[in-house]
Structures are given as C-alpha cells and as structure tokens.
mmCIF file of N, CA and C in Angstrom:
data_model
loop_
_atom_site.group_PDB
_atom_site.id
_atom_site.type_symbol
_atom_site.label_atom_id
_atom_site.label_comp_id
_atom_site.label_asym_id
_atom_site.label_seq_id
_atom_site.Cartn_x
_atom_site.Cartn_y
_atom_site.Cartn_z
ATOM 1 N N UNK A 1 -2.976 -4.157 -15.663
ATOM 2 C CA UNK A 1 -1.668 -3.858 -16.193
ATOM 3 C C UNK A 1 -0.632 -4.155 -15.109
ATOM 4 N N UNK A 2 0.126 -5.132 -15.718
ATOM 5 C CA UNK A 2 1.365 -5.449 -14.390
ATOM 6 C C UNK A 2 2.586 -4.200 -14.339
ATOM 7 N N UNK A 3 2.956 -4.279 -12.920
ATOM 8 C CA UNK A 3 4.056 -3.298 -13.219
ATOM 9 C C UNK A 3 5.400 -4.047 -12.880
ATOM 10 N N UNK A 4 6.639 -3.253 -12.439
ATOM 11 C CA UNK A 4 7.762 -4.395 -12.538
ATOM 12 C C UNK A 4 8.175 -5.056 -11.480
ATOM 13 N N UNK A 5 9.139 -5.966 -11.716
ATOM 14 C CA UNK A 5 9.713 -6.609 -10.615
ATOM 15 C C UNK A 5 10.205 -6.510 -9.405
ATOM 16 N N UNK A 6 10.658 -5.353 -9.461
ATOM 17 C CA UNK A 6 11.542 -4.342 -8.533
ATOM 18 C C UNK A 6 10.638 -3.933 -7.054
ATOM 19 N N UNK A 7 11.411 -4.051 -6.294
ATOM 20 C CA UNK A 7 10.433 -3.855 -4.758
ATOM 21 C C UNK A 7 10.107 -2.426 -4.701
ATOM 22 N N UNK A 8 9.105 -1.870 -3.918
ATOM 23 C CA UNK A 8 9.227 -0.694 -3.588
ATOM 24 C C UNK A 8 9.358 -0.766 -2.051
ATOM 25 N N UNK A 9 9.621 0.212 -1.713
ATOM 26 C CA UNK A 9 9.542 0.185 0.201
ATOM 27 C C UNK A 9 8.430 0.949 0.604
ATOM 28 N N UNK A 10 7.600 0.489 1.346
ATOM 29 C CA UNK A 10 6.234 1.208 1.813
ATOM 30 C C UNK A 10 6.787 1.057 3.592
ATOM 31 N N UNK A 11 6.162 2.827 4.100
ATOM 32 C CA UNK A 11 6.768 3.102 5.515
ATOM 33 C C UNK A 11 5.278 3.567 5.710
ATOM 34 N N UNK A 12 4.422 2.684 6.925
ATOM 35 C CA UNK A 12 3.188 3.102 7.348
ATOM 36 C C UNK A 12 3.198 3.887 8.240
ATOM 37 N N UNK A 13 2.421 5.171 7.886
ATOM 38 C CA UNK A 13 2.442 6.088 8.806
ATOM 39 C C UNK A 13 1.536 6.459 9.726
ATOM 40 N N UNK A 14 1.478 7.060 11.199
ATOM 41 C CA UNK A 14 0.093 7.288 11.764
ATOM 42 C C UNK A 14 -0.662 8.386 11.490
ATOM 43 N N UNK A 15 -1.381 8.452 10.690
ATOM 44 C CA UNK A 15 -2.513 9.723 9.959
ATOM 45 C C UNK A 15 -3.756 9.283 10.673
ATOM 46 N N UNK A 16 -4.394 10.079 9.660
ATOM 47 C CA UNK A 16 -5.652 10.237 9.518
ATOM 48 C C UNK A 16 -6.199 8.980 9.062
ATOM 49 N N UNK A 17 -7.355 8.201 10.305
ATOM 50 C CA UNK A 17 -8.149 7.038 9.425
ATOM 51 C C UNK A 17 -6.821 5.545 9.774
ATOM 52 N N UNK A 18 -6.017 6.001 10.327
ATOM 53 C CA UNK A 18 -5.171 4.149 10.682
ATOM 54 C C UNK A 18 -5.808 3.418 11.520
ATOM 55 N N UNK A 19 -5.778 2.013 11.276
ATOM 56 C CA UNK A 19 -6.144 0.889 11.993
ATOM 57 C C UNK A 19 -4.889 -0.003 11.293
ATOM 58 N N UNK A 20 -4.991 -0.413 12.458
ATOM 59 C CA UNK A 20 -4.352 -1.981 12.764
ATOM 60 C C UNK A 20 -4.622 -2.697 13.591
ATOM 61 N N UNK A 21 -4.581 -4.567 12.964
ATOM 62 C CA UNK A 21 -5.829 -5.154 13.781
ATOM 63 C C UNK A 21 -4.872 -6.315 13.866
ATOM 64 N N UNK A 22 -3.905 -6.345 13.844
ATOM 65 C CA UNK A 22 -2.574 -7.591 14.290
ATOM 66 C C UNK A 22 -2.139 -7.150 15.816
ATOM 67 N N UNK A 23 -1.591 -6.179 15.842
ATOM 68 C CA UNK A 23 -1.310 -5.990 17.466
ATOM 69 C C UNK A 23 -1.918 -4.778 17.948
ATOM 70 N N UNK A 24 -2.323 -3.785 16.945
ATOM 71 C CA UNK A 24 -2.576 -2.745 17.262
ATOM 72 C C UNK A 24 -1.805 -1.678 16.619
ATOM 73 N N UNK A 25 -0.568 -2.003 16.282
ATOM 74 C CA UNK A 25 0.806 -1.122 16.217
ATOM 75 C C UNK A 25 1.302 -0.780 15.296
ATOM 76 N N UNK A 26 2.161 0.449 14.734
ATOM 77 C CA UNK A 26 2.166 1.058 13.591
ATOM 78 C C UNK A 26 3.172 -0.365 12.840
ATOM 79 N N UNK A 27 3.174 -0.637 11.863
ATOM 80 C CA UNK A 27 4.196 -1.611 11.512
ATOM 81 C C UNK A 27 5.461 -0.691 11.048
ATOM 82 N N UNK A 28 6.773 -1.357 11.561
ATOM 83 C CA UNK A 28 7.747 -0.863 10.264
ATOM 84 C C UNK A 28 7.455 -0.996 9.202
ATOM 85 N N UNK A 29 8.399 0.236 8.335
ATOM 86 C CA UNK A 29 8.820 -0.525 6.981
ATOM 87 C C UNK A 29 8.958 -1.543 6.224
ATOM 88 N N UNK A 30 8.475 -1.672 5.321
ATOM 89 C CA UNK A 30 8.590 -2.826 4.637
ATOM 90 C C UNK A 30 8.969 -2.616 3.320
ATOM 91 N N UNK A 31 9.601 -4.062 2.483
ATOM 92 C CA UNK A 31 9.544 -4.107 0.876
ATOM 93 C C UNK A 31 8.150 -4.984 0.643
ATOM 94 N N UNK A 32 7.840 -4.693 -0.600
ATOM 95 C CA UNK A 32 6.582 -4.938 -1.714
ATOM 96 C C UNK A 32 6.417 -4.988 -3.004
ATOM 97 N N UNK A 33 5.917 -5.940 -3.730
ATOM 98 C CA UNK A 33 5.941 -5.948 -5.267
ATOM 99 C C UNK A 33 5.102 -5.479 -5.347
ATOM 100 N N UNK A 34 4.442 -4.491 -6.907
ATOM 101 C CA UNK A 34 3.326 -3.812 -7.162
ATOM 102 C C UNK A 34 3.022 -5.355 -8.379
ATOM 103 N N UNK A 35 1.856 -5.798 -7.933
ATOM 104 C CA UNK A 35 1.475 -6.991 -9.030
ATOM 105 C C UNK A 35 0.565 -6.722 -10.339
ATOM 106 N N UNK A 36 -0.090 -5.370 -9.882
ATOM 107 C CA UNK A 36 -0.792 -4.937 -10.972
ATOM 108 C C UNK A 36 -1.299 -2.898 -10.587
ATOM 109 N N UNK A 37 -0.923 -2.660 -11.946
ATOM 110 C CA UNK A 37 -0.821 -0.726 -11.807
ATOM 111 C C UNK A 37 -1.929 -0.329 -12.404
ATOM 112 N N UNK A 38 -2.565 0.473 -12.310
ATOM 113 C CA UNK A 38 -3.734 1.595 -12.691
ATOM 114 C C UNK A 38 -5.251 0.486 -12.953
ATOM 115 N N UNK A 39 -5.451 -0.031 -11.606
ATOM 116 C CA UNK A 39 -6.477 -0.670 -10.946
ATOM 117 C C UNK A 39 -7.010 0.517 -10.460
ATOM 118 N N UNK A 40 -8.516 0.163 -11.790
ATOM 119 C CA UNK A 40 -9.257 1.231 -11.312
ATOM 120 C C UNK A 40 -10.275 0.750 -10.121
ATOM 121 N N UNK A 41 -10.341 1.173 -9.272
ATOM 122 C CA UNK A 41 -11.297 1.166 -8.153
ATOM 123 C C UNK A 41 -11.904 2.282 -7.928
ATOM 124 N N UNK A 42 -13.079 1.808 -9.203
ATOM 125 C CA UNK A 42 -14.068 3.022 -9.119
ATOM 126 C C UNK A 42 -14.323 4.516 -9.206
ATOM 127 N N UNK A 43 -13.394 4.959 -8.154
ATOM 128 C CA UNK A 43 -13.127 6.870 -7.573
ATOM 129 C C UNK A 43 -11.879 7.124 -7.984
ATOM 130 N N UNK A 44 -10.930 6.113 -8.320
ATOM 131 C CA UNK A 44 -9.426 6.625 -8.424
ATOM 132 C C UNK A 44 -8.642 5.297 -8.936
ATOM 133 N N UNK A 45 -7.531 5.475 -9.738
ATOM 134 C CA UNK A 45 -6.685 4.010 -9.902
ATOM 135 C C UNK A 45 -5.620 4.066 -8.829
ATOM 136 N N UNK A 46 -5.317 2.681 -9.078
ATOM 137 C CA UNK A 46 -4.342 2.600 -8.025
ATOM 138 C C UNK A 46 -3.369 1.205 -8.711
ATOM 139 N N UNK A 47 -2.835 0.619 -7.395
ATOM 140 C CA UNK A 47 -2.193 -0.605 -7.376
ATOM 141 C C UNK A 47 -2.819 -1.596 -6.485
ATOM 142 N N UNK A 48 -2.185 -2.635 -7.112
ATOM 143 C CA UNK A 48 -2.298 -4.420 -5.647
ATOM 144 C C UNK A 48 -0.771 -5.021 -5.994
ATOM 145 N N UNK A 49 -0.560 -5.364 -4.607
ATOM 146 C CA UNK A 49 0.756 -5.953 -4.386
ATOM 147 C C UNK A 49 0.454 -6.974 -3.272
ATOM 148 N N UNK A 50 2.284 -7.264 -3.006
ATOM 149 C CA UNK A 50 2.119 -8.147 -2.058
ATOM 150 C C UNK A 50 3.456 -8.118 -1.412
ATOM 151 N N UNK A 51 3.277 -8.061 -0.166
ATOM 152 C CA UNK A 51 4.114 -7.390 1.107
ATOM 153 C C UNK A 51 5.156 -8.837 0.713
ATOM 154 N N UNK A 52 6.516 -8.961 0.492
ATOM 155 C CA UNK A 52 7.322 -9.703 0.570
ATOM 156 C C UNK A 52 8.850 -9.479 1.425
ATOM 157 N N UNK A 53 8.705 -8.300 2.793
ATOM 158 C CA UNK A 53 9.681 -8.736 3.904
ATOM 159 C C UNK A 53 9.475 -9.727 4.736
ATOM 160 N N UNK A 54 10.991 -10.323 4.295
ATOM 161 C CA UNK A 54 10.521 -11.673 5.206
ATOM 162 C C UNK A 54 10.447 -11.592 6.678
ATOM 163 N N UNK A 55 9.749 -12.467 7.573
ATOM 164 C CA UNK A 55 9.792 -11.833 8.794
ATOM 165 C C UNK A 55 9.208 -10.595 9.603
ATOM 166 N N UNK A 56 8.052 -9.867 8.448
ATOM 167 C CA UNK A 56 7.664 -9.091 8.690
ATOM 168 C C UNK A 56 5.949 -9.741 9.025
ATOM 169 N N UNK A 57 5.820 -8.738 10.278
ATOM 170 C CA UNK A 57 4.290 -8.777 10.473
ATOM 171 C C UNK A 57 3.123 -9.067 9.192
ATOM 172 N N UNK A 58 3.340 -8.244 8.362
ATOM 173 C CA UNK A 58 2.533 -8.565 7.048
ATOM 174 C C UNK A 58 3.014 -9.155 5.916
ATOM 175 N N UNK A 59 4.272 -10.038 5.788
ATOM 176 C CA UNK A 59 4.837 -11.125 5.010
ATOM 177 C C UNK A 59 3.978 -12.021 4.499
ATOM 178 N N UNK A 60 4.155 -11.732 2.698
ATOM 179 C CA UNK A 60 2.908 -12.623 2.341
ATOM 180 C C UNK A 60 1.312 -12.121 2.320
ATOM 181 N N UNK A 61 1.025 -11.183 2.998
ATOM 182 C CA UNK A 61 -0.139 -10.579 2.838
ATOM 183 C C UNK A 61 -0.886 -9.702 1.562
ATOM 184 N N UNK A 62 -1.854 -9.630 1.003
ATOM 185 C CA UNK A 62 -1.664 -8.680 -0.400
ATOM 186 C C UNK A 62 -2.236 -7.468 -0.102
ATOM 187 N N UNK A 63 -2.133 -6.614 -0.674
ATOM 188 C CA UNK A 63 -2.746 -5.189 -0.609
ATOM 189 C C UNK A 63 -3.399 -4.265 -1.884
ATOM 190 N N UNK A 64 -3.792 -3.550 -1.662
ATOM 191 C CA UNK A 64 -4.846 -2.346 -2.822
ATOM 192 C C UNK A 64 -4.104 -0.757 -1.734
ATOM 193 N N UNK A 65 -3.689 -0.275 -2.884
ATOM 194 C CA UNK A 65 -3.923 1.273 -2.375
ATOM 195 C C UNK A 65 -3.562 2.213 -3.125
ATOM 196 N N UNK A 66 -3.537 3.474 -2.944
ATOM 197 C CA UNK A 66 -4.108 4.236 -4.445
ATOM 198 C C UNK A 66 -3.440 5.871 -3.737
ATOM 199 N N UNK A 67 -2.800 6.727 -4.645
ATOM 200 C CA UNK A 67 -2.303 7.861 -4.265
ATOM 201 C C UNK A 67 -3.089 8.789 -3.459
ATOM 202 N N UNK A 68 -2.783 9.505 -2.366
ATOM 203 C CA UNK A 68 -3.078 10.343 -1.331
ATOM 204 C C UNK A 68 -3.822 11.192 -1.930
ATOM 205 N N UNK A 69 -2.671 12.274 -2.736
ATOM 206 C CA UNK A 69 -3.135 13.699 -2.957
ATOM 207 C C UNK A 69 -3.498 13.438 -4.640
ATOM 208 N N UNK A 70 -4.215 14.810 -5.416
ATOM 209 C CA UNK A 70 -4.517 14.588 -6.713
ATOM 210 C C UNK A 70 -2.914 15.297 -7.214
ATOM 211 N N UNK A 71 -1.914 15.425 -6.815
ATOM 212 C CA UNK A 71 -0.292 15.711 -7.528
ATOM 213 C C UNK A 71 0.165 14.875 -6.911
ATOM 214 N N UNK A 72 0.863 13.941 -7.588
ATOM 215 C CA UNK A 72 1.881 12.693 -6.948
ATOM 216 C C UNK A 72 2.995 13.166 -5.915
ATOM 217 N N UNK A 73 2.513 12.421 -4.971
ATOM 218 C CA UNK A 73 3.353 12.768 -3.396
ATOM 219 C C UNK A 73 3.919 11.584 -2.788
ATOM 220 N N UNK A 74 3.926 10.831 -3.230
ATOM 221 C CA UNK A 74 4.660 9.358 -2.607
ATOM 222 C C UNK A 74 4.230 8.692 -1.699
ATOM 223 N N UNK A 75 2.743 9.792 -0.976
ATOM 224 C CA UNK A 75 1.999 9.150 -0.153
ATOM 225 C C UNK A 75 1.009 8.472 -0.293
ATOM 226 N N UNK A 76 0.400 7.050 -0.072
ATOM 227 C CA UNK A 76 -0.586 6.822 -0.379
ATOM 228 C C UNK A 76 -1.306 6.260 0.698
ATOM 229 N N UNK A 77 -2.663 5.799 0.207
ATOM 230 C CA UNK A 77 -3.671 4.841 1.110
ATOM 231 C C UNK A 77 -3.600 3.711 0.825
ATOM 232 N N UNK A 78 -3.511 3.341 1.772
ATOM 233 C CA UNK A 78 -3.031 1.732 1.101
ATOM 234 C C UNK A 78 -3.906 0.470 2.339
ATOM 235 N N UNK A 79 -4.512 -0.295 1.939
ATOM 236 C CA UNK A 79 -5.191 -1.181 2.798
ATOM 237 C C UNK A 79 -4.646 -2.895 2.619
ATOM 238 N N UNK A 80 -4.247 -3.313 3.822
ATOM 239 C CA UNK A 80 -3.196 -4.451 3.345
ATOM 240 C C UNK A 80 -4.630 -5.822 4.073
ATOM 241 N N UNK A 81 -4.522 -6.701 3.342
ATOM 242 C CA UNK A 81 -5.522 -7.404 3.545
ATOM 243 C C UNK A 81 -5.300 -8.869 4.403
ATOM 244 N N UNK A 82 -5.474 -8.923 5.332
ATOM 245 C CA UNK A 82 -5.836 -10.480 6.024
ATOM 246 C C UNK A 82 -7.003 -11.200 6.414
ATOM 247 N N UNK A 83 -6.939 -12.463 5.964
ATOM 248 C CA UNK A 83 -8.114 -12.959 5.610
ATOM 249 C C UNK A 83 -9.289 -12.351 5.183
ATOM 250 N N UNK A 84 -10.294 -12.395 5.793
ATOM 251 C CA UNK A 84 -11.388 -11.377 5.799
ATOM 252 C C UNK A 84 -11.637 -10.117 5.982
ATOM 253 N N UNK A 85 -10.525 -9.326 6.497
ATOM 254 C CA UNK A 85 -10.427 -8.251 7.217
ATOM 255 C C UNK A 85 -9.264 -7.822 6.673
ATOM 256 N N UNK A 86 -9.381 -6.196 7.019
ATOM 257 C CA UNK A 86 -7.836 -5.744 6.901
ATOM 258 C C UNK A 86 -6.456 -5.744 8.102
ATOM 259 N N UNK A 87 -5.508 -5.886 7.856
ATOM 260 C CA UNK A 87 -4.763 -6.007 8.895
ATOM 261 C C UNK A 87 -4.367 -4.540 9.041
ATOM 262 N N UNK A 88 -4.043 -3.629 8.245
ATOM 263 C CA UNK A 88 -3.689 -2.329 8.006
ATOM 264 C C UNK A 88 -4.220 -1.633 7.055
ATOM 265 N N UNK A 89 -5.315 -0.014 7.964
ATOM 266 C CA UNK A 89 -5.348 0.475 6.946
ATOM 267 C C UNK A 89 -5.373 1.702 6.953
ATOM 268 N N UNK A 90 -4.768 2.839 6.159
ATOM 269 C CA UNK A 90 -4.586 4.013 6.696
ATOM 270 C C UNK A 90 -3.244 4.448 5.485
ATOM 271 N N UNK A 91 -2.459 5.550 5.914
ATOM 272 C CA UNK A 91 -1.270 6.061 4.876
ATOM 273 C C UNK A 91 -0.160 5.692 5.017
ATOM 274 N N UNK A 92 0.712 5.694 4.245
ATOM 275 C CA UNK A 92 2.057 5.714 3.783
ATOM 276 C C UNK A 92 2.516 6.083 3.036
ATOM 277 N N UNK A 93 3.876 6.229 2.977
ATOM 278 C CA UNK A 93 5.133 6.745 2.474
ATOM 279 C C UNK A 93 5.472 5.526 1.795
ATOM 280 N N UNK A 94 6.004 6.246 0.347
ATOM 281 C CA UNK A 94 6.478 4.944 -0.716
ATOM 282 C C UNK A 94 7.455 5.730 -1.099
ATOM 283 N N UNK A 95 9.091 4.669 -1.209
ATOM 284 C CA UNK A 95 10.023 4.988 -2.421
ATOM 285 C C UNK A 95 9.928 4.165 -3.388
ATOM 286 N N UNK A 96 9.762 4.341 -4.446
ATOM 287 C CA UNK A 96 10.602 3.405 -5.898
ATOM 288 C C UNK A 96 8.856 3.280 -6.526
ATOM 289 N N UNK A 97 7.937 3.926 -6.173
ATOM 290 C CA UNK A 97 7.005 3.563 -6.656
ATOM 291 C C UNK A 97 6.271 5.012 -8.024
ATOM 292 N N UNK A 98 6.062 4.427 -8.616
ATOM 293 C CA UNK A 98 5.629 5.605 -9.672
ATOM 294 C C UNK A 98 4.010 5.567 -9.904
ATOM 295 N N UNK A 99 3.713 6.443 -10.324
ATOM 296 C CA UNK A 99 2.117 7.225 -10.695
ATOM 297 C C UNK A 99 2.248 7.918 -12.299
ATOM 298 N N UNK A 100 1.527 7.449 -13.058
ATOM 299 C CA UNK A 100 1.744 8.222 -14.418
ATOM 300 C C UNK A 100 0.333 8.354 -14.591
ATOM 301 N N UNK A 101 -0.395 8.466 -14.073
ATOM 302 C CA UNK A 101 -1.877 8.943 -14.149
ATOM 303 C C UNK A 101 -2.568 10.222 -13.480
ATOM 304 N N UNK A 102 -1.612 10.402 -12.704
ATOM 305 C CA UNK A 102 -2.625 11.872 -12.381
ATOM 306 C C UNK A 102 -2.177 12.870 -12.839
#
C-alpha cells in the first residue's frame, strides 16, 4: 500500500542498538518519502522509503522501519540500507509521518 507524496522528516537518534557504518556518526536530520505503508515484516508492519535530502550522507538510499512502542510515538526503528549492508541502524524521531495500525 503506497502512502503519499509529502516528505516526512526523520531525526536519527543515539539509543539503544545504533550503528552506523558511513563514518561512524549520528547523521542529521533528514527529509524522506514513505514509498509503501503497512509492510508487514513478519512481527510488526511498518514502512520503506527513500531518503531524498539532497546532499545528505544517505541521499538516495532506501529504508524499512517500523514503530518503536505498541501506542504511536513518532519514534521508530528504522534501518536505512546501503548496498549490502546497512548504513544506519537504530531509532528515530519522525514528523509528518502517520501509523493507523496499532
């Protein structure tokens, strides 16, 4: 199921379980399209997008990640993907993004 056009802003945070394997380093903020919503992966649905700040460390990169808590909190897990590997993976903070499933 696609969702809309509209960016959301995802702010990666340092929690529990982060890696990053580009420099090491928390990334800023970024904007992101959600390309498809309530991707079930198995244990929980989620989303896949694709990081579109330009100029950003993960520009162009796509991602999977799926709400934190079981009451919608704006936080999620989110694993952003390069090549074979992940470039980022761990939590964040989302505005403009919605959950109508839990």
């Amino acid at each position: 199921m696609a969702q809309t056009a509209n960016p959301i802003r995802v702010t990666p945070i340092d929690g529990w379980g982060f890696m990053e394997t580009t420099d090491g380093k928390l990334a800023s903020p970024f904007e992101a399209l959600i390309t498809e919503s309530h991707v079930d992966f198995d244990v929980i649905f989620g989303w896949r997008g694709l990081v579109i700040s330009p100029q950003h460390k993960y520009c162009g990169l796509t991602f999977e990640m799926t709400p934190r808590h079981t009451t919608w909190s704006n936080t999620v897990v989110i694993n952003i993907k390069k090549d074979d590997t992940w470039a980022f993976s761990g939590m964040a903070d989302t505005e403009g993004l919605e959950c109508d499933w839990l």
